[in-house]
mmCIF file of C-alpha atoms in Angstrom:
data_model
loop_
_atom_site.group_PDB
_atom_site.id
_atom_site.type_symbol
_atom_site.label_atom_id
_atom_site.label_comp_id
_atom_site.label_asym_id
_atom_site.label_seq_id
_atom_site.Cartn_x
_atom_site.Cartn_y
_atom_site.Cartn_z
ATOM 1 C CA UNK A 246 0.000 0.000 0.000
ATOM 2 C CA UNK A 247 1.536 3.454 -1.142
ATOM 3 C CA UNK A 248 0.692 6.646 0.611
ATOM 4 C CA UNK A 249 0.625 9.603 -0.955
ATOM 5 C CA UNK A 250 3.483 11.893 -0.257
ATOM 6 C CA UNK A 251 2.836 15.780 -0.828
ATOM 7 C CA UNK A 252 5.854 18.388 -0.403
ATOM 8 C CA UNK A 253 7.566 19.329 3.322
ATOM 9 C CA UNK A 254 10.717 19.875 1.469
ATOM 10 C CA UNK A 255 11.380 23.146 3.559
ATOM 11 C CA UNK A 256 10.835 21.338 6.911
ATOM 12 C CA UNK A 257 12.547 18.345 5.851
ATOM 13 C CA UNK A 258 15.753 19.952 4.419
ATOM 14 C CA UNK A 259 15.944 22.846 7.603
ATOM 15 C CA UNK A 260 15.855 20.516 10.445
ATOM 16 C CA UNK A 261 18.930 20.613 12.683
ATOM 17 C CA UNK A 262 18.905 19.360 15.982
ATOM 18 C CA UNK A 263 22.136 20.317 18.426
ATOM 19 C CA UNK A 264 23.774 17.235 19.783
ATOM 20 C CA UNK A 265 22.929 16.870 23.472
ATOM 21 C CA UNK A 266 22.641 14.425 26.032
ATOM 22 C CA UNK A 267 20.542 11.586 24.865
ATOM 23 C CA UNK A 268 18.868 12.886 22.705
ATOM 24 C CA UNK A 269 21.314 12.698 19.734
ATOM 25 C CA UNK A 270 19.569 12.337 16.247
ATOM 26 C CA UNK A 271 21.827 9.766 13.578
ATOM 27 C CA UNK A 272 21.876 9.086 10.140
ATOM 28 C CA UNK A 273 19.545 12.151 9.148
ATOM 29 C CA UNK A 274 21.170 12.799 5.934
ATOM 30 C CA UNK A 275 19.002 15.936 4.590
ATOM 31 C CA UNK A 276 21.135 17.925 7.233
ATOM 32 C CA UNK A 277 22.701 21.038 5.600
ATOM 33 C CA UNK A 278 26.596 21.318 5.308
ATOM 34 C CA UNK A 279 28.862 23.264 8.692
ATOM 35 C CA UNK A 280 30.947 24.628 5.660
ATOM 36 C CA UNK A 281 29.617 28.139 4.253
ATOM 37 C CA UNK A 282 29.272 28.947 0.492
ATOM 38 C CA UNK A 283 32.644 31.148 0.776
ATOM 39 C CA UNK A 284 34.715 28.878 2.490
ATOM 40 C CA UNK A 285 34.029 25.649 -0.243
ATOM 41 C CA UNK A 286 35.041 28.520 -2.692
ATOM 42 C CA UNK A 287 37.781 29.231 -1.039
ATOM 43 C CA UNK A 288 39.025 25.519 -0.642
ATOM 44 C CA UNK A 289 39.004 25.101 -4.376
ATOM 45 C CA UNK A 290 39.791 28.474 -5.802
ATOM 46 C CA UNK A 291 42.961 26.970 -7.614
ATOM 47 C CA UNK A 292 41.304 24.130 -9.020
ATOM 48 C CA UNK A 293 38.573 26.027 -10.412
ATOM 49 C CA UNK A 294 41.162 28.801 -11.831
ATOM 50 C CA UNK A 295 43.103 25.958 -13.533
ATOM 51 C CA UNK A 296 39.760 24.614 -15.293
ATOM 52 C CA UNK A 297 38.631 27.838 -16.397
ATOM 53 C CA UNK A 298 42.483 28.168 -18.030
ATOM 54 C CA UNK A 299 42.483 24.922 -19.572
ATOM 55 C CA UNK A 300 38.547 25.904 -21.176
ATOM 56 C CA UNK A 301 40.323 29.554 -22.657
ATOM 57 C CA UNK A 302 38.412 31.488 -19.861
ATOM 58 C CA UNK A 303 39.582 34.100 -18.371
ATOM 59 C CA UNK A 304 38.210 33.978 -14.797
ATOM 60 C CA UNK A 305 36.586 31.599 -12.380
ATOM 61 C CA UNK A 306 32.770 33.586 -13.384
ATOM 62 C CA UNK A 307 33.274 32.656 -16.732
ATOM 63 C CA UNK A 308 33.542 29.148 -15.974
ATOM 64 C CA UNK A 309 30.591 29.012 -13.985
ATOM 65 C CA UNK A 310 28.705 30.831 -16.391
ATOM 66 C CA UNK A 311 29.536 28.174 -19.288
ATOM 67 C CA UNK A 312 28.538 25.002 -16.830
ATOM 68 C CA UNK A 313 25.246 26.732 -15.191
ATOM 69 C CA UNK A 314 23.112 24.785 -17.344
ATOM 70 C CA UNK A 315 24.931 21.324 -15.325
ATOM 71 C CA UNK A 316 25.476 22.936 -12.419
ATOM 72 C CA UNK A 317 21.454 23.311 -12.188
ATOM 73 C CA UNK A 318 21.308 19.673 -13.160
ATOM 74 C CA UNK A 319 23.443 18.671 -10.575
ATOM 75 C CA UNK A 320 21.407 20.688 -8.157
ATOM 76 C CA UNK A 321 17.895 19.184 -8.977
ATOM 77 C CA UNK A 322 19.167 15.141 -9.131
ATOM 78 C CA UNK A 323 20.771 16.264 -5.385
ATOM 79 C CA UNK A 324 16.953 17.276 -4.099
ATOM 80 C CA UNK A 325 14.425 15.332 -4.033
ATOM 81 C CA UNK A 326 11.349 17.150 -4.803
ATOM 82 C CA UNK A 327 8.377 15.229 -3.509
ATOM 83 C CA UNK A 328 5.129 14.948 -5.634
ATOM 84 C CA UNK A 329 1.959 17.103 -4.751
ATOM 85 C CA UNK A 330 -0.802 15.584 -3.500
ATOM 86 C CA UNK A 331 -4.860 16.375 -3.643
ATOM 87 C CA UNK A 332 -5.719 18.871 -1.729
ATOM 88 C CA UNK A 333 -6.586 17.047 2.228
ATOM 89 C CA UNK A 334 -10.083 16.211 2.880
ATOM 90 C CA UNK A 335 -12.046 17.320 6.113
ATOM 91 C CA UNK A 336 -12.674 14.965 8.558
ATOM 92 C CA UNK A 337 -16.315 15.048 9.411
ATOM 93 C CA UNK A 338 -17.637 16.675 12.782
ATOM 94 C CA UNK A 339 -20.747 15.257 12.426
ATOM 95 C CA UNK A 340 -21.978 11.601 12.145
ATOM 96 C CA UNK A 341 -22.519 10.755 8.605
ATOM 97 C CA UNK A 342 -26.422 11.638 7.101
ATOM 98 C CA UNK A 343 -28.583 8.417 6.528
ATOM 99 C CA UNK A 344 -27.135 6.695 3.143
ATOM 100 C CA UNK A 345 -30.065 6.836 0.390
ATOM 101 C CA UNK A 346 -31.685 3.005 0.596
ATOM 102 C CA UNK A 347 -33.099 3.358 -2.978
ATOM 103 C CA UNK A 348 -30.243 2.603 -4.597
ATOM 104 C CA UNK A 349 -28.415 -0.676 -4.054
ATOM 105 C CA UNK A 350 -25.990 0.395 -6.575
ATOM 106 C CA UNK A 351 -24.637 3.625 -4.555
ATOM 107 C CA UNK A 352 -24.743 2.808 -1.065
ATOM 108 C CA UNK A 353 -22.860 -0.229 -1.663
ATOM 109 C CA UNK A 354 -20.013 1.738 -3.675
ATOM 110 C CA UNK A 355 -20.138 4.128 -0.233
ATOM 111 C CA UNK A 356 -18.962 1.795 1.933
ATOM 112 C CA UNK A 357 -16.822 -0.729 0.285
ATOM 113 C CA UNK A 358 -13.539 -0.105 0.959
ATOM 114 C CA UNK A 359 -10.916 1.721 -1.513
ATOM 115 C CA UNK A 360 -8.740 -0.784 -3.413
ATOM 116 C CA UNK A 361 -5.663 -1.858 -1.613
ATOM 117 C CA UNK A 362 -7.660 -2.158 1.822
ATOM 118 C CA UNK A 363 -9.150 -4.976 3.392
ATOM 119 C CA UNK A 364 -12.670 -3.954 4.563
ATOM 120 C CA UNK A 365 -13.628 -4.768 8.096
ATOM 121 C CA UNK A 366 -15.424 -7.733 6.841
ATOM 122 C CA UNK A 367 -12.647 -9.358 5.862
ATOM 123 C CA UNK A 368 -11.876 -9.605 9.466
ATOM 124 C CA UNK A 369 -15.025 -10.079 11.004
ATOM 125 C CA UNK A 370 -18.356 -10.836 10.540
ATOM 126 C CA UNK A 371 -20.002 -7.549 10.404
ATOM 127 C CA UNK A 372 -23.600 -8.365 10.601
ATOM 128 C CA UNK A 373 -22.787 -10.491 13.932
ATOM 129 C CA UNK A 374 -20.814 -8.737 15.773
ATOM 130 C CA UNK A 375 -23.051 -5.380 15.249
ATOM 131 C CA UNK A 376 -25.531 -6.949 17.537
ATOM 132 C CA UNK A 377 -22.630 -7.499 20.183
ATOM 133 C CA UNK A 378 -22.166 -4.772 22.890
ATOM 134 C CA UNK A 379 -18.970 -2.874 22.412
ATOM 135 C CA UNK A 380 -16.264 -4.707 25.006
ATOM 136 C CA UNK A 381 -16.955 -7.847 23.397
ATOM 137 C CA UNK A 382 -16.558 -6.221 19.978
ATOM 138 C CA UNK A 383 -13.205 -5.110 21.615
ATOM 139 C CA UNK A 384 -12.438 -8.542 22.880
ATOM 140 C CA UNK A 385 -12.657 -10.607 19.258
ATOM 141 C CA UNK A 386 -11.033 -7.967 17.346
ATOM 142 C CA UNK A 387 -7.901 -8.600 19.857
ATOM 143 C CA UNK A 388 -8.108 -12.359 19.705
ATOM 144 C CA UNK A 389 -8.629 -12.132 15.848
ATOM 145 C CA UNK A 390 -5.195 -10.692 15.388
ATOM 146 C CA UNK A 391 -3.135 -12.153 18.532
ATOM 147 C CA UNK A 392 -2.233 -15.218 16.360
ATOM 148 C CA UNK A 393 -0.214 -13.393 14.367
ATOM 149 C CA UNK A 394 3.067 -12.042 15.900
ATOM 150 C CA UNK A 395 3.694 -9.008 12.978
ATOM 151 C CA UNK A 396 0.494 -7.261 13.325
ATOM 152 C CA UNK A 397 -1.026 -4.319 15.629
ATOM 153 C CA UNK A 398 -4.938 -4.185 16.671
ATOM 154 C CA UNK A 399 -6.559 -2.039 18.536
ATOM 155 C CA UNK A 400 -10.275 -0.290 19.876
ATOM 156 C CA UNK A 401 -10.701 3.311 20.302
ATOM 157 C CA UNK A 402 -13.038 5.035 21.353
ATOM 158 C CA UNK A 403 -15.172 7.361 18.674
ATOM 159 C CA UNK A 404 -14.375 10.891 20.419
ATOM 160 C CA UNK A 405 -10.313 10.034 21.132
ATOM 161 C CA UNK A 406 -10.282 8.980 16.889
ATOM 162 C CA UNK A 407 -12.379 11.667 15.729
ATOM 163 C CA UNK A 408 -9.514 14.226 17.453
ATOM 164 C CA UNK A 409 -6.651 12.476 16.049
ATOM 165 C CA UNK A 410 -8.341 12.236 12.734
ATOM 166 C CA UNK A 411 -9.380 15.708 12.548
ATOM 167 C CA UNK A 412 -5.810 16.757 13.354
ATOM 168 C CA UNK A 413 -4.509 14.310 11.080
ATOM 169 C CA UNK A 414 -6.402 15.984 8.239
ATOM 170 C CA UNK A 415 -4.592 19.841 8.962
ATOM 171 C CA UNK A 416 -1.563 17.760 9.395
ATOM 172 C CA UNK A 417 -1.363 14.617 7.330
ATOM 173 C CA UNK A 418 2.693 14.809 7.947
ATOM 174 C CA UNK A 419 4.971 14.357 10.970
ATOM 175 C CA UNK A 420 8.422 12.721 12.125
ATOM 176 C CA UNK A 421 8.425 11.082 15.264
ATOM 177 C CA UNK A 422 11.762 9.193 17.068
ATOM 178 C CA UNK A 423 12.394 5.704 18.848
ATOM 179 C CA UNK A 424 14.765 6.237 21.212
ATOM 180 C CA UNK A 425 17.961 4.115 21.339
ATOM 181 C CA UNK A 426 19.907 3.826 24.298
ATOM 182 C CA UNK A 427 23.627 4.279 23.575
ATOM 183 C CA UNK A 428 22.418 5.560 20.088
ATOM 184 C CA UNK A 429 20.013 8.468 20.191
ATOM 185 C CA UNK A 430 17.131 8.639 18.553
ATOM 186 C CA UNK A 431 16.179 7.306 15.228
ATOM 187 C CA UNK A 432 13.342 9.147 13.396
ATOM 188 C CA UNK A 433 10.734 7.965 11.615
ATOM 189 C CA UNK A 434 8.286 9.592 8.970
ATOM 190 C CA UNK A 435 4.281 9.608 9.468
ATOM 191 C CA UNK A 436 2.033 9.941 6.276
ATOM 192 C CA UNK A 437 -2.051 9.926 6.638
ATOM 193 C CA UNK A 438 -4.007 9.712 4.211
ATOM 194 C CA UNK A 439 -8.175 9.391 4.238
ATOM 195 C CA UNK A 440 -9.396 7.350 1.111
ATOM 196 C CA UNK A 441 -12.613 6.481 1.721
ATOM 197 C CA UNK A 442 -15.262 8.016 4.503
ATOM 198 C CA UNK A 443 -14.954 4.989 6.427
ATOM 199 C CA UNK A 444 -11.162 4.168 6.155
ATOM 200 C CA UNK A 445 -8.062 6.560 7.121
ATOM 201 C CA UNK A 446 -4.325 4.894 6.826
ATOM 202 C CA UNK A 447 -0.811 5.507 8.368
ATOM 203 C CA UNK A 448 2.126 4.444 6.863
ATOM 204 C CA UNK A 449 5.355 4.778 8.312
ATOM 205 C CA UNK A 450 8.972 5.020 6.908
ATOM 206 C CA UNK A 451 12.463 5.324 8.046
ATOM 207 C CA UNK A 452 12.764 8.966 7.390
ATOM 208 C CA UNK A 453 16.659 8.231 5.668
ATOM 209 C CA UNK A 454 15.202 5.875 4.022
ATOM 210 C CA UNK A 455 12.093 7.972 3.140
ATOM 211 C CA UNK A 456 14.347 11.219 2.205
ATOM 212 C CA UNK A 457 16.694 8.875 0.272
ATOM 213 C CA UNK A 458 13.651 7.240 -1.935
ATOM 214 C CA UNK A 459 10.768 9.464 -1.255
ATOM 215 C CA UNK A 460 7.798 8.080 -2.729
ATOM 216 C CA UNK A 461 9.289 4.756 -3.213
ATOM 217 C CA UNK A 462 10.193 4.756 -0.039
ATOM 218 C CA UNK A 463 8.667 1.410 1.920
ATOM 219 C CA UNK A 464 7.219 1.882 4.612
ATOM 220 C CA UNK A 465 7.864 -0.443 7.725
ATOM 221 C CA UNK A 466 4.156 0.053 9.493
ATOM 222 C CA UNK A 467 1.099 0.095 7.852
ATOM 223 C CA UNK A 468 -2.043 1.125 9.903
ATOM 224 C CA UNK A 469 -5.711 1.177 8.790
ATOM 225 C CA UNK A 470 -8.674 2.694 10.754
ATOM 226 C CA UNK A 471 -12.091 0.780 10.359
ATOM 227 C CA UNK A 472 -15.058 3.696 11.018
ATOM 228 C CA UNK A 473 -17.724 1.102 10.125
ATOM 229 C CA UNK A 474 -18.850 0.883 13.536
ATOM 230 C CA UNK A 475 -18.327 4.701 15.149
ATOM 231 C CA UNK A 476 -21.843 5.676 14.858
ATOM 232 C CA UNK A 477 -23.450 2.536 16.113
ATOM 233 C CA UNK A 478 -21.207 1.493 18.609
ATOM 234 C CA UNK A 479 -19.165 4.471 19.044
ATOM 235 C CA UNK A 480 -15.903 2.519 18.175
ATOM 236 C CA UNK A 481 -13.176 2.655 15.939
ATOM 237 C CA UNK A 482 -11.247 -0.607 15.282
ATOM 238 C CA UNK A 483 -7.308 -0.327 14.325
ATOM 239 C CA UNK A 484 -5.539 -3.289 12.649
ATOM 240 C CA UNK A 485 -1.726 -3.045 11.178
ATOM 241 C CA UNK A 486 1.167 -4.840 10.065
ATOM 242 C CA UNK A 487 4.691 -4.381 10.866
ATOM 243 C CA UNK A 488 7.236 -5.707 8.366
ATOM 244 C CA UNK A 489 9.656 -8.375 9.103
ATOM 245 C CA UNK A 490 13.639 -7.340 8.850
ATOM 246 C CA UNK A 491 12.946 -3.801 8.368
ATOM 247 C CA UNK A 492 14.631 -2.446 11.841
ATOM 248 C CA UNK A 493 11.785 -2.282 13.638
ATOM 249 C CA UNK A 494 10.510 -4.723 16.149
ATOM 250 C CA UNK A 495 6.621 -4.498 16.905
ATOM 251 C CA UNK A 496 6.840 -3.375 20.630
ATOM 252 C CA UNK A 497 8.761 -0.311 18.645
ATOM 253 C CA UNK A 498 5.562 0.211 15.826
ATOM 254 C CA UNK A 499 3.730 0.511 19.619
ATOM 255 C CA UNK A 500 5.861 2.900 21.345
ATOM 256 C CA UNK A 501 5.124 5.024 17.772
ATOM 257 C CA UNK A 502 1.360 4.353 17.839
ATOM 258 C CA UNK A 503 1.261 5.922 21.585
ATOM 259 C CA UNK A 504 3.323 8.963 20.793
ATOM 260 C CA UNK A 505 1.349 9.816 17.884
ATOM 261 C CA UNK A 506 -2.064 9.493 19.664
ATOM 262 C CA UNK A 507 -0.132 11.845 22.714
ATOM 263 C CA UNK A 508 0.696 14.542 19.472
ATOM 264 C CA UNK A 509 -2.537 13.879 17.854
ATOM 265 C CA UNK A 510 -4.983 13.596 20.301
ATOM 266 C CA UNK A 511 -3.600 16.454 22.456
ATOM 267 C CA UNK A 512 -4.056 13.817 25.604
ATOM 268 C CA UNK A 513 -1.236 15.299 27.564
ATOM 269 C CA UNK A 514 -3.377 13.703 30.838
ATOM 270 C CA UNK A 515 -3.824 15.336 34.101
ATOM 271 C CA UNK A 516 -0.288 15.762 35.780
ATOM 272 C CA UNK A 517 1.071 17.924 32.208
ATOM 273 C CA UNK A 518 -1.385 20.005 32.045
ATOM 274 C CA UNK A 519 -2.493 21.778 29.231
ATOM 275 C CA UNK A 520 0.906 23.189 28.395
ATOM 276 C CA UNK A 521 2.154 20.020 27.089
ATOM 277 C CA UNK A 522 -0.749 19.765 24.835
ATOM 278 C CA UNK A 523 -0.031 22.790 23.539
ATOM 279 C CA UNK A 524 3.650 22.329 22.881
ATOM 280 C CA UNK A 525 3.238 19.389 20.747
ATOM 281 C CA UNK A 526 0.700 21.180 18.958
ATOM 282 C CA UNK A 527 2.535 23.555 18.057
ATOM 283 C CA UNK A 528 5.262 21.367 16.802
ATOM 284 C CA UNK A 529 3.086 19.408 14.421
ATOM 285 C CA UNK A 530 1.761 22.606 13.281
ATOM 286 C CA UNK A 531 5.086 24.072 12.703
ATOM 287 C CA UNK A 532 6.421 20.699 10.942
ATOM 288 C CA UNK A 533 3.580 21.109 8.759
ATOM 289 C CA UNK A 534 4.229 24.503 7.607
ATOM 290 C CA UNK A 535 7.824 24.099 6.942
ATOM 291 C CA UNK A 536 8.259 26.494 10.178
ATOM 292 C CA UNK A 537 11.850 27.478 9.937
ATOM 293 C CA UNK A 538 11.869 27.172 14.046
ATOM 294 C CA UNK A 539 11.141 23.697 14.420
ATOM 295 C CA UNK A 540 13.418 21.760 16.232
ATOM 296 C CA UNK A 541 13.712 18.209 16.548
ATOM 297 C CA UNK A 542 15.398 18.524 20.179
ATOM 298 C CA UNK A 543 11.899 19.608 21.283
ATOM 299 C CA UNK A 544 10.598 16.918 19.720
ATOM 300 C CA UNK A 545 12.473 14.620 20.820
ATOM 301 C CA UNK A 546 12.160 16.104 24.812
ATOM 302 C CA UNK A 547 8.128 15.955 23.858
ATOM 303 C CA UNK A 548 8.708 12.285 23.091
ATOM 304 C CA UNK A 549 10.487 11.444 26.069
ATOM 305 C CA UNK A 550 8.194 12.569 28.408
ATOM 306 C CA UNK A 551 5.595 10.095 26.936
ATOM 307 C CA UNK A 552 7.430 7.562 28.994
#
C-alpha cells in the first residue's frame, strides 16, 4: 500500500537538531553542510582557476557561467522534490447523514472499501458482531489478530479517533523518534491519508530511508482505521502490520502508535497540564508549515516525556 506523499521539502531539508545528552539524532542525511558557500570557494579556488584556463576562460565567473546549465542539473538530481498531492479532505464533525436506501448500486459503492484495503469484513463478521455490545466487539477484534506475531490491533473510542483524525487531516505529515539507548534517537516519517469516509491509513517510513527514496520509499508500518462501527457502537477498530527485517521490532511500531495518539490527540493527561498539549501542537503545526523554528530537540524532549 503506497501513501501519498505531498511536499515538506522546507521542513525536511531545515531541520537541525544540536547534539545533546541523549537525545542525539543519527543518520539524518538531509542535514545542511557546517561549511559556508565562501569557504568551499575558497578551498578550491585553484582548481577552479586551472579549469577555467584549460577551457580559454579568463576567470573563475566565466567558468561558472559556461557550466550553469549542469550545475542546475546537478542541483535538482541532489533534491528530491516530492510529488503534490490532492488537496486534504475534512474529517467530518458530524456523524454521517442516513445513506439513500433506494439505490443498491450507490450505497454499496459508499462503503466498500478503496482498493488496496481490506474492509472490516474481511476480518469479522459484520452483521454479527453489530448486535454485540462494544467490550466484546473489543475482545474478538484482539483475539482475531493475537495469532499473528507481525500485526497491531486495537479499539478506540469514537471521540479520542475523531480528534486524532481531525488533526490528522490539517496535518497529514509528521516525524516522530524511537529512542535508542547508547544511540540516540532514530526518526521515523508519518504519512495519513483518508481514502474512503470509512477508512483513514498511516504508513510509516524510516525517514533516511524515506528522504533517500521518497515516494518509493517502503514503509515499515502500515495502519488502517475501520469507522464502520463509530456511529453505532461508538468505536473505531485499528488493525496493522509491521514488516519483518525492516529495523523495527513491533513493541517499537507501539511505542510510535502511543506517541502519535499523545501529538494527535492532544491527551497530555492530568499531571502535564495543558501546556504540554499545547507544545506538541505547536510542533506538528510548525512541521507542517515548513516552520523554519522547528526543532527536533523539542521533539524529541516531547517524546520522552511520553514515557
Amino acid at each position: 500500500m503506497r501513501c501519498q506523499r505531498p511536499i515538506l521539502h522546507r521542513a525536511l531539508r531545515t531541520l537541525r537538531p544540536p547534539q545533546r545528552r541523549y537525545a542525539r539524532v543519527h543518520n539524518v542525511r538531509f542535514l545542511v553542510t557546517n561549511q559556508e558557500p565562501d569557504k568551499v570557494f575558497d578551498k578550491y579556488r585553484d582548481k577552479l582557476s586551472e579549469k577555467a584556463r584549460r577551457e580559454g576562460l579568463n576567470s573563475v565567473s566565466e567558468l561558472k557561467t559556461a557550466y550553469a546549465s549542469k550545475i542546475q542539473e546537478y542541483r535538482q538530481k541532489a533534491s528530491i522534490q516530492l510529488p503534490q498531492t490532492h488537496p486534504k479532505p475534512e474529517f467530518p464533525q458530524s456523524p454521517r447523514p442516513p445513506e439513500p436506501s433506494s439505490s443498491t448500486t450507490s450505497t454499496s459503492t459508499s462503503t466498500a472499501a478503496p482498493p488496496g484495503i481490506k474492509p472490516l469484513s474481511a476480518f469479522l463478521d459484520v452483521k454479527k458482531i453489530s448486535a454485540l455490545p462494544e467490550k466484546e466487539i473489543s475482545t474478538l477484534w484482539r483475539l482475531r489478530h493475537a495469532p499473528h506475531p507481525y500485526t497491531l490491533s486495537a479499539s478506540i473510542p469514537a471521540p479520542i479517533y475523531d480528534t486524532i483524525a481531525s488533526t490528522a487531516s490539517r496535518n497529514p505529515q509528521f516525524i516522530l523518534p524511537i529512542p535508542r539507548e547508547g544511540q540516540g534517537s532514530e526518526l521515523h516519517f508519518l504519512q495519513w491519508s483518508f481514502p474512503s469516509q470509512r477508512h483513514s491509513t498511516l504508513c510509516i517510513t524510516h525517514l533516511a530511508e524515506y528522504k533517500l527514496k521518497g515516494e518509493f520509499a517502503t514503509p515499515h508500518t502500515t495502519i488502517t482505521h475501520h469507522s464502520d462501527l463509530r456511529d453505532s457502537h461508538g468505536l473505531v477498530l485499528l488493525n496493522g502490520v509491521v514488516m519483518e527485517k525492516r529495523g523495527v521490532s513491533v513493541d517499537e511500531a507501539k511505542w510510535l502508535l502511543i506517541c502519535l495518539q499523545r501529538f494527535y490527540g492532544n491527551t497530555g493527561g492530568t499531571q502535564e497540564g495543558s501546556g504540554a498539549g499545547e507544545r506538541r501542537r505547536r510542533l506538528l503545526e510548525m512541521f507542517n508549515k515548513g516552520d523554519q523554528g522547528f526543532r527536533i530537540q523539542d521533539l524529541i524532549e516531547e517524546a520522552e516525556k511520553v514515557v
